[in-house]
Coordinates of C-alpha atoms in Angstrom, one line a residue:
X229 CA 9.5 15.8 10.3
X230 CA 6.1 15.3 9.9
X231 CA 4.5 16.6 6.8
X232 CA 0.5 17.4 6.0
X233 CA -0.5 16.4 2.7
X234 CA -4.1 18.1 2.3
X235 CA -4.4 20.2 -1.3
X236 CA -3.3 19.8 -4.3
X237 CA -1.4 22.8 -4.3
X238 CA 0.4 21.3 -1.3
X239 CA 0.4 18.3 -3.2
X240 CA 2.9 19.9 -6.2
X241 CA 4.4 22.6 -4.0
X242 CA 6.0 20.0 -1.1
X243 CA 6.8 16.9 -2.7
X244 CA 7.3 16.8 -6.7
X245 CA 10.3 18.4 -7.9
X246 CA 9.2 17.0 -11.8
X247 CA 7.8 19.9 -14.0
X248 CA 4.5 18.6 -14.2
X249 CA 2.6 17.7 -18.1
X250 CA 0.9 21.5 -19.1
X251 CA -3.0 19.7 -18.9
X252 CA -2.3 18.6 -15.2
X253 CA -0.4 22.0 -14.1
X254 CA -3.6 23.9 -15.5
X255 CA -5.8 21.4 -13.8
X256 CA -4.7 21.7 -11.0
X257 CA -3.9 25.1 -10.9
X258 CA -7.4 26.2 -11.7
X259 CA -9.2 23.4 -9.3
X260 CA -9.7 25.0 -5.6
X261 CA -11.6 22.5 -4.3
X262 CA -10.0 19.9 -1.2
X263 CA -12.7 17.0 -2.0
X264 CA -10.4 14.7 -3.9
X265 CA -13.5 13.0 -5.4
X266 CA -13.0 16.5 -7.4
X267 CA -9.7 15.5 -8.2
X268 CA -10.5 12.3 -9.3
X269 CA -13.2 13.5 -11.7
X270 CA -10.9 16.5 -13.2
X271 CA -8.5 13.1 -13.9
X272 CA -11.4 11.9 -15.5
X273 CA -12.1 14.4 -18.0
X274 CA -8.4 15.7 -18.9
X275 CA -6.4 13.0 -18.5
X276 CA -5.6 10.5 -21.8
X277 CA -4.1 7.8 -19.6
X278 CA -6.5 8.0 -16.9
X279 CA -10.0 8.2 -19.1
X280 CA -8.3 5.3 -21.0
X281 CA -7.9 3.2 -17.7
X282 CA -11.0 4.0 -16.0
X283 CA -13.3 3.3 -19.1
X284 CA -12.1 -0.3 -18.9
X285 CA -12.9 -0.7 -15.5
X286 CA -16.1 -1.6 -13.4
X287 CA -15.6 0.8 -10.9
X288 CA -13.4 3.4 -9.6
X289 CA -11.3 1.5 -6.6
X290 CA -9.8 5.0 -5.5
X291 CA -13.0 6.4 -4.1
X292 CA -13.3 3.9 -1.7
X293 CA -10.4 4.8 -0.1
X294 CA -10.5 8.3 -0.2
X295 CA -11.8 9.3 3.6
X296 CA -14.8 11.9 4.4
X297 CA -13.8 15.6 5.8
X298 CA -15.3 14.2 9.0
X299 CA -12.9 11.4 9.5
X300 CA -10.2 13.3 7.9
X301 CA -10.5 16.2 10.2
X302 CA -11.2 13.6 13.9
X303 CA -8.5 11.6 12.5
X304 CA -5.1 11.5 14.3
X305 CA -4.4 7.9 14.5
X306 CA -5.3 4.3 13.0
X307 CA -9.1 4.7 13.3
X308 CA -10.2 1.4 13.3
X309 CA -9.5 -1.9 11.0
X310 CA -12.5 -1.0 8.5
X311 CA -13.5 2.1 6.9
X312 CA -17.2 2.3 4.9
X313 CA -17.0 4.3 2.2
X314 CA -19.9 7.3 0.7
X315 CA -20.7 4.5 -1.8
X316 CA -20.9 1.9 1.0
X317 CA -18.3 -0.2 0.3
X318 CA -16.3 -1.1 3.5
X319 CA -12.4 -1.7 3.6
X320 CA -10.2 -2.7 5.6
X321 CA -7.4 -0.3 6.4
X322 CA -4.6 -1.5 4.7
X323 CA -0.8 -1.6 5.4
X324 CA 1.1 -1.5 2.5
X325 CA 4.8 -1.3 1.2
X326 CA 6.2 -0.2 -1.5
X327 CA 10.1 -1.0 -2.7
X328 CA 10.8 1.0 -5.8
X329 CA 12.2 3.9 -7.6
X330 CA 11.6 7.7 -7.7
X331 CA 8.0 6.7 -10.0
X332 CA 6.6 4.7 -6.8
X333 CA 8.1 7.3 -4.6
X334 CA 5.8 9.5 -6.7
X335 CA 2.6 7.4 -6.5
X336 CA 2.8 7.1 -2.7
X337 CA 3.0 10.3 -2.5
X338 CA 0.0 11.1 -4.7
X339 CA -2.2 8.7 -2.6
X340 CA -0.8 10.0 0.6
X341 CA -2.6 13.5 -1.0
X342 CA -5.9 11.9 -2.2
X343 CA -6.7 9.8 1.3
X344 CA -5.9 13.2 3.5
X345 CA -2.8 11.7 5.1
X346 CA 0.3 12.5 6.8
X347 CA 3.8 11.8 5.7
X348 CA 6.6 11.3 8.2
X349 CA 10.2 11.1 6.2
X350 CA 12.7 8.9 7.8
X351 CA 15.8 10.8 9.9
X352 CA 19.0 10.6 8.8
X353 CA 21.7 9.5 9.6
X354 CA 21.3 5.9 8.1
X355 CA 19.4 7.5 5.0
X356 CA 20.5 10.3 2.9
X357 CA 19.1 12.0 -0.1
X358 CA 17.0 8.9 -1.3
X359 CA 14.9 9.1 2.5
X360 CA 12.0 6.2 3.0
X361 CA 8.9 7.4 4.3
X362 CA 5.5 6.4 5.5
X363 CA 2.2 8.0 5.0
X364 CA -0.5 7.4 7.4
X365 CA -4.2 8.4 6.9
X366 CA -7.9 7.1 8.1
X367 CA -7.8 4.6 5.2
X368 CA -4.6 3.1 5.1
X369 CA -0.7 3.0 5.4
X370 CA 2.1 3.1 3.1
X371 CA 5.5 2.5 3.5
X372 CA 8.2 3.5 0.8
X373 CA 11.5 2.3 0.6
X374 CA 14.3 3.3 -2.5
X375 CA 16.0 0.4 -4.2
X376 CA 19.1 1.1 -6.8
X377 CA 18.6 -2.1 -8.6
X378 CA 16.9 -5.4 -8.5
X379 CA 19.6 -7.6 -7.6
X380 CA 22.8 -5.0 -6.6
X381 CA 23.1 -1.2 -6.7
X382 CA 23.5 0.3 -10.7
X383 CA 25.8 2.9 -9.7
X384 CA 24.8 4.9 -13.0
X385 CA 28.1 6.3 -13.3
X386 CA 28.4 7.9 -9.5
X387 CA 24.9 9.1 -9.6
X388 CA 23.7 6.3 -6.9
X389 CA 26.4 7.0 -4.7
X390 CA 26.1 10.1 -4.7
X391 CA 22.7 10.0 -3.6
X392 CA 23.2 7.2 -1.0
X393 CA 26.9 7.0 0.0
X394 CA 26.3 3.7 1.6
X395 CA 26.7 0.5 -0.3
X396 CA 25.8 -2.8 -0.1
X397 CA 26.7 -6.0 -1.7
X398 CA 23.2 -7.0 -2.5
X399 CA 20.0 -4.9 -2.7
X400 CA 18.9 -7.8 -0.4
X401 CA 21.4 -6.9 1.9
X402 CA 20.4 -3.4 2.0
X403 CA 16.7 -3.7 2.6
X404 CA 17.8 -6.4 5.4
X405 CA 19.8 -3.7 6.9
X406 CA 17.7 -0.5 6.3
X407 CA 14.1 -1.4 5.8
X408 CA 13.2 -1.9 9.6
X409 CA 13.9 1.1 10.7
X410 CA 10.8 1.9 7.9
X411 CA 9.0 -0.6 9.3
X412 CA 8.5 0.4 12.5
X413 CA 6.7 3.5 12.0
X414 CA 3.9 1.6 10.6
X415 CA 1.1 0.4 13.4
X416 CA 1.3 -3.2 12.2
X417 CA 3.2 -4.9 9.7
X418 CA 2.3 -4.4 5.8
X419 CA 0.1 -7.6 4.2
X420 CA 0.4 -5.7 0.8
X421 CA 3.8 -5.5 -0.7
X422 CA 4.6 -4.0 -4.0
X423 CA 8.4 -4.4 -5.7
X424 CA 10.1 -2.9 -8.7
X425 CA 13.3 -1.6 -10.3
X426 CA 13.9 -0.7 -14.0
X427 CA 15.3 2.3 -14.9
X428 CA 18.1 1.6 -12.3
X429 CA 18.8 -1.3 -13.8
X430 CA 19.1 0.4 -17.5
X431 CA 22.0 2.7 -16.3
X432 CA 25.5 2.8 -16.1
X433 CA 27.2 -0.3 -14.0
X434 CA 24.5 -2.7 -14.9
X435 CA 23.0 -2.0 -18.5
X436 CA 24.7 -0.3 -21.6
X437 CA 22.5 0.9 -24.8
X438 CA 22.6 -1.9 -26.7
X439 CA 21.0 -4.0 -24.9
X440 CA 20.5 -6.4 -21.9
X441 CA 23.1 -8.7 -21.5
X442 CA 22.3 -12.1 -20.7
X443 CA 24.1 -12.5 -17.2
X444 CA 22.4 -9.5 -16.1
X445 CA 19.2 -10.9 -17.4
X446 CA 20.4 -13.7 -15.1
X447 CA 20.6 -11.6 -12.5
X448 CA 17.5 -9.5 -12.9
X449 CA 15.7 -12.7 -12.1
X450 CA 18.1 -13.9 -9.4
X451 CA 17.1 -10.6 -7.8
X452 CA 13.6 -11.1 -7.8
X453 CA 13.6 -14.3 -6.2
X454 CA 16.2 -13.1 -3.7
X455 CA 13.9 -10.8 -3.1
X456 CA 10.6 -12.8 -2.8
X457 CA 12.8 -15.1 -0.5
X458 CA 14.0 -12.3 1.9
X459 CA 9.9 -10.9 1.6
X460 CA 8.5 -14.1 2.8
X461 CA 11.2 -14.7 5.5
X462 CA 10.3 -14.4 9.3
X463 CA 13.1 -11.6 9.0
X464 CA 11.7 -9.6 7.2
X465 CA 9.1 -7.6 9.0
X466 CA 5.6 -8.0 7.0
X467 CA 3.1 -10.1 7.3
X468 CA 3.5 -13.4 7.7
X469 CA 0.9 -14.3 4.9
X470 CA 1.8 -10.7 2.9
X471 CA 0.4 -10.8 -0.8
X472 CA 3.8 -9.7 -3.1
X473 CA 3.3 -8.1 -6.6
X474 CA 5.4 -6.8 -8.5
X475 CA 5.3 -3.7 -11.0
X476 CA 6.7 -3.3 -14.9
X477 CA 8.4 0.0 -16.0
X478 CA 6.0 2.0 -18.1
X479 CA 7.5 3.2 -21.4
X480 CA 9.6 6.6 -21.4
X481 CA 9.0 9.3 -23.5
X482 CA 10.1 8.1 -27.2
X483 CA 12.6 11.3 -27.7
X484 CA 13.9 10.1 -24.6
X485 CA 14.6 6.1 -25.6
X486 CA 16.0 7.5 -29.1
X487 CA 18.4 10.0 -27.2
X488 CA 19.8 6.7 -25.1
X489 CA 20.0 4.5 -28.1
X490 CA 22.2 6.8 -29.9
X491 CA 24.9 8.5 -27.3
X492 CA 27.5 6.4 -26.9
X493 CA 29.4 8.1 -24.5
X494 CA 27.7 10.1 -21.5
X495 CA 29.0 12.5 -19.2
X496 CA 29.1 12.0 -15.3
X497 CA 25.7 12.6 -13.5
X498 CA 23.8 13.0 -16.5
X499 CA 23.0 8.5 -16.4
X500 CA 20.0 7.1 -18.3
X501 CA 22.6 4.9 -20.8
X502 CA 20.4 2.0 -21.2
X503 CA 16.8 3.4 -20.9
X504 CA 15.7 2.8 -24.0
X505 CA 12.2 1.1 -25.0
X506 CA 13.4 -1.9 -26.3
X507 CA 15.4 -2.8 -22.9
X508 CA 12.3 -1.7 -20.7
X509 CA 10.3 -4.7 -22.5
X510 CA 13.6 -7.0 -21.7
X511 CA 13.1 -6.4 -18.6
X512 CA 9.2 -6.2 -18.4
X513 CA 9.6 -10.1 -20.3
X514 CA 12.1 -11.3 -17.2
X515 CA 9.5 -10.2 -14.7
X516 CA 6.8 -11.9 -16.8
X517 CA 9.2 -14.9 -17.1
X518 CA 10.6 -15.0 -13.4
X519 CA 6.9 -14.2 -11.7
X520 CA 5.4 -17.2 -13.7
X521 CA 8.3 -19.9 -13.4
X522 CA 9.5 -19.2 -10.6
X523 CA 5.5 -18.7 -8.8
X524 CA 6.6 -15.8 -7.3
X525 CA 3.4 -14.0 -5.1
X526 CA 0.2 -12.7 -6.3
X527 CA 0.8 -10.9 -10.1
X528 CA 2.0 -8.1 -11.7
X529 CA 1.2 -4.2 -11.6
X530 CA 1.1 -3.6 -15.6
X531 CA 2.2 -0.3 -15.6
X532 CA 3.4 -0.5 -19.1
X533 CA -0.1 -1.3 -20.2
X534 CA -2.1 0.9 -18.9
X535 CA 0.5 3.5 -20.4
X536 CA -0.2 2.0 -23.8
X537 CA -2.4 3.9 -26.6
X538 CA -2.5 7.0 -25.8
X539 CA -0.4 9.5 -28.3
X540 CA 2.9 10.2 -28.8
X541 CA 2.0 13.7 -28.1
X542 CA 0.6 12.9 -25.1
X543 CA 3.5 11.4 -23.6
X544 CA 5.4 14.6 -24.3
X545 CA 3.3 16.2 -22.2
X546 CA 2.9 13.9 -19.4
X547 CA 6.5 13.3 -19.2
X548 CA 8.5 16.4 -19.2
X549 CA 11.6 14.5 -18.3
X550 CA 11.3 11.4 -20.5
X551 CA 10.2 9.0 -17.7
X552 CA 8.2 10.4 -14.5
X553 CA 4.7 10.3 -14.8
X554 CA 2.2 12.7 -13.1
X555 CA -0.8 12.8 -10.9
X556 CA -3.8 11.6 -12.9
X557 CA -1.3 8.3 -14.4
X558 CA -0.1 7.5 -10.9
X559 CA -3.7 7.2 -9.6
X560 CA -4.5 4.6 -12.4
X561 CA -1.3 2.9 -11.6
X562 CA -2.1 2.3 -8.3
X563 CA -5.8 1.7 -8.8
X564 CA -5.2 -1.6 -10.8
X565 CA -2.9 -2.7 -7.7
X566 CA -6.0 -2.2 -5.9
X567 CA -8.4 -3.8 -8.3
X568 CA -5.5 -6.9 -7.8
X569 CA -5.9 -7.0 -4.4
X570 CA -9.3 -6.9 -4.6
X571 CA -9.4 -9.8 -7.0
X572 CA -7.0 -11.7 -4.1
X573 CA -9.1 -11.4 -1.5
X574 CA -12.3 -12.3 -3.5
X575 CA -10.5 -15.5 -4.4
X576 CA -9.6 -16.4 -1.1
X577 CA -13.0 -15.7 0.6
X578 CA -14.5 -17.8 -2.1

């Protein structure tokens, strides 16, 4: 169950079932190259979000983590703790985990592709459609692992169960009973964790279209810290001193939030009721509340910002479905988790 993630034709072929924007399809499409410093530069001059993001930055995090052909092509197992870099920057390889939706699940995926690694899906039976994975390369590890809601499963009108037959009282309960199976493909326990769950929670079960209610505001933030408590926790698996952030929901397309806003009655398996604009920065506000108050771990991944300012038209393009981003946006995304990390660990040496 193994699966090689090398090209980028591999890349859209194998593992994203979203109709990607029309500049990334052709940019892809007409790029033959496997260096994914090539990538990274076609990103750079056709991609809105990604020129946007990179032009604010110092420097590019994602090409020190992106492995030589040489390492790539010896590689078949953790190659070390530190990795040096063609601009001579050297990393350590980093474990990392990432609870989420189907956006992270996108993300990991994309980085699995850029740093030449290997993706191993976990078997059934315990998981179903929604199926954790890891990704291993010469520069680090990622674990994924779905979520259905912050604090319980939003059963979006049967769509969760039918992807995932098997309920839980609590999403706490389910990564408690679930996640170390995950966990134990990785070769030593993740000291970078990333958390998130939105457009779950702005579905059917938990949110309606008119807004967010305030005991489920309540319980957005009861989630987190549940969460954060569970994270921290001998139990759970990661590193005893893991750094936990947590990532916003960037905005969905605006036809998309107007189409939610306006239906009042949906249809079974179509889902979506509350995903409007307006709840997304509810919900973006409790994290910025709940993270602050409450001190919970090292920051926030501000997906929603780095989404900001480019066009309306753009977004059409770059989100064919109204809310999964593609390639060139997910490397920005997880760049500034990067760039965060990078700021923790300067703090602490110093």
């Amino acid at each position: 169950n193994a699966i090689g993630v090398r090209t980028p034709e591999n890349h859209w072929g194998a593992f994203d079932p979203v109709v990607s924007s029309t500049n990334c399809t052709t940019m892809l499409a007409s790029n033959k190259s496997s260096d994914p410093r090539d990538w990274l530069e076609m990103c750079r001059e056709n991609h809105d979000i990604y020129q946007r993001y990179m032009a604010s930055k110092s420097r590019n995090i994602l090409k020190s983590i992106i492995p030589t052909i040489e390492e790539s092509g010896n590689w078949t197992k953790a190659p070390g703790p530190k990795h040096t870099a063609s601009d001579g920057i050297t990393t350590r390889r980093m474990s990392m985990l990432i609870i989420g939706d189907s956006l992270d699940k996108f993300m990991a995926y994309h980085i699995c592709n850029l740093t030449r690694g290997v993706a191993t899906k976990v078997d059934p039976p315990k998981f179903s459609n929604r199926r954790p994975f890891v990704c291993s390369s010469p520069t680090l590890e990622i674990a994924f692992f779905n979520i259905f809601g912050m604090k319980r499963t939003c059963d979006n009108d049967g769509v969760a169960r039918h992807q995932d037959s098997r309920f839980f009282n609590s999403t706490v309960d389910r990564v408690k009973a679930l996640l170390p199976d995950v966990l134990r493909l990785l070769d030593r326990p993740p000291q970078h964790v990333q958390v998130s769950s939105a457009l779950w929670d702005l579905s059917q079960g938990c949110v309606a279209r008119n807004g967010v209610p305030q005991n489920y505001r309540d319980e957005y933030s009861l989630g987190m810290r549940n969460m954060y408590d569970y994270l921290m926790s001998d139990q759970s698996g990661v590193a005893k001193d893991a750094n936990i952030y947590w990532r916003n929901s960037p905005p969905v397309r605006k036809s998309y939030s107007a189409k939610w806003a306006r239906i009042s009655w949906i249809p079974f398996n179509v889902g979506g009721h509350g995903r409007t604009r307006r709840n997304q920065k509810i919900l973006n506000q409790i994290m910025n509340e709940t993270v602050s108050d409450y001190h919970l771990g090292n920051g926030i991944v501000d997906w929603w910002r780095i989404a900001q300012g480019v066009s309306e038209k753009f977004l059409n393009q770059e989100l064919p479905d109204g809310r999964h981003y593609t390639f060139c946006s997910t490397l920005a995304f997880f760049n500034e988790w990067l760039d965060l990390i990078y700021q923790q660990e300067n703090k602490t040496k110093a």
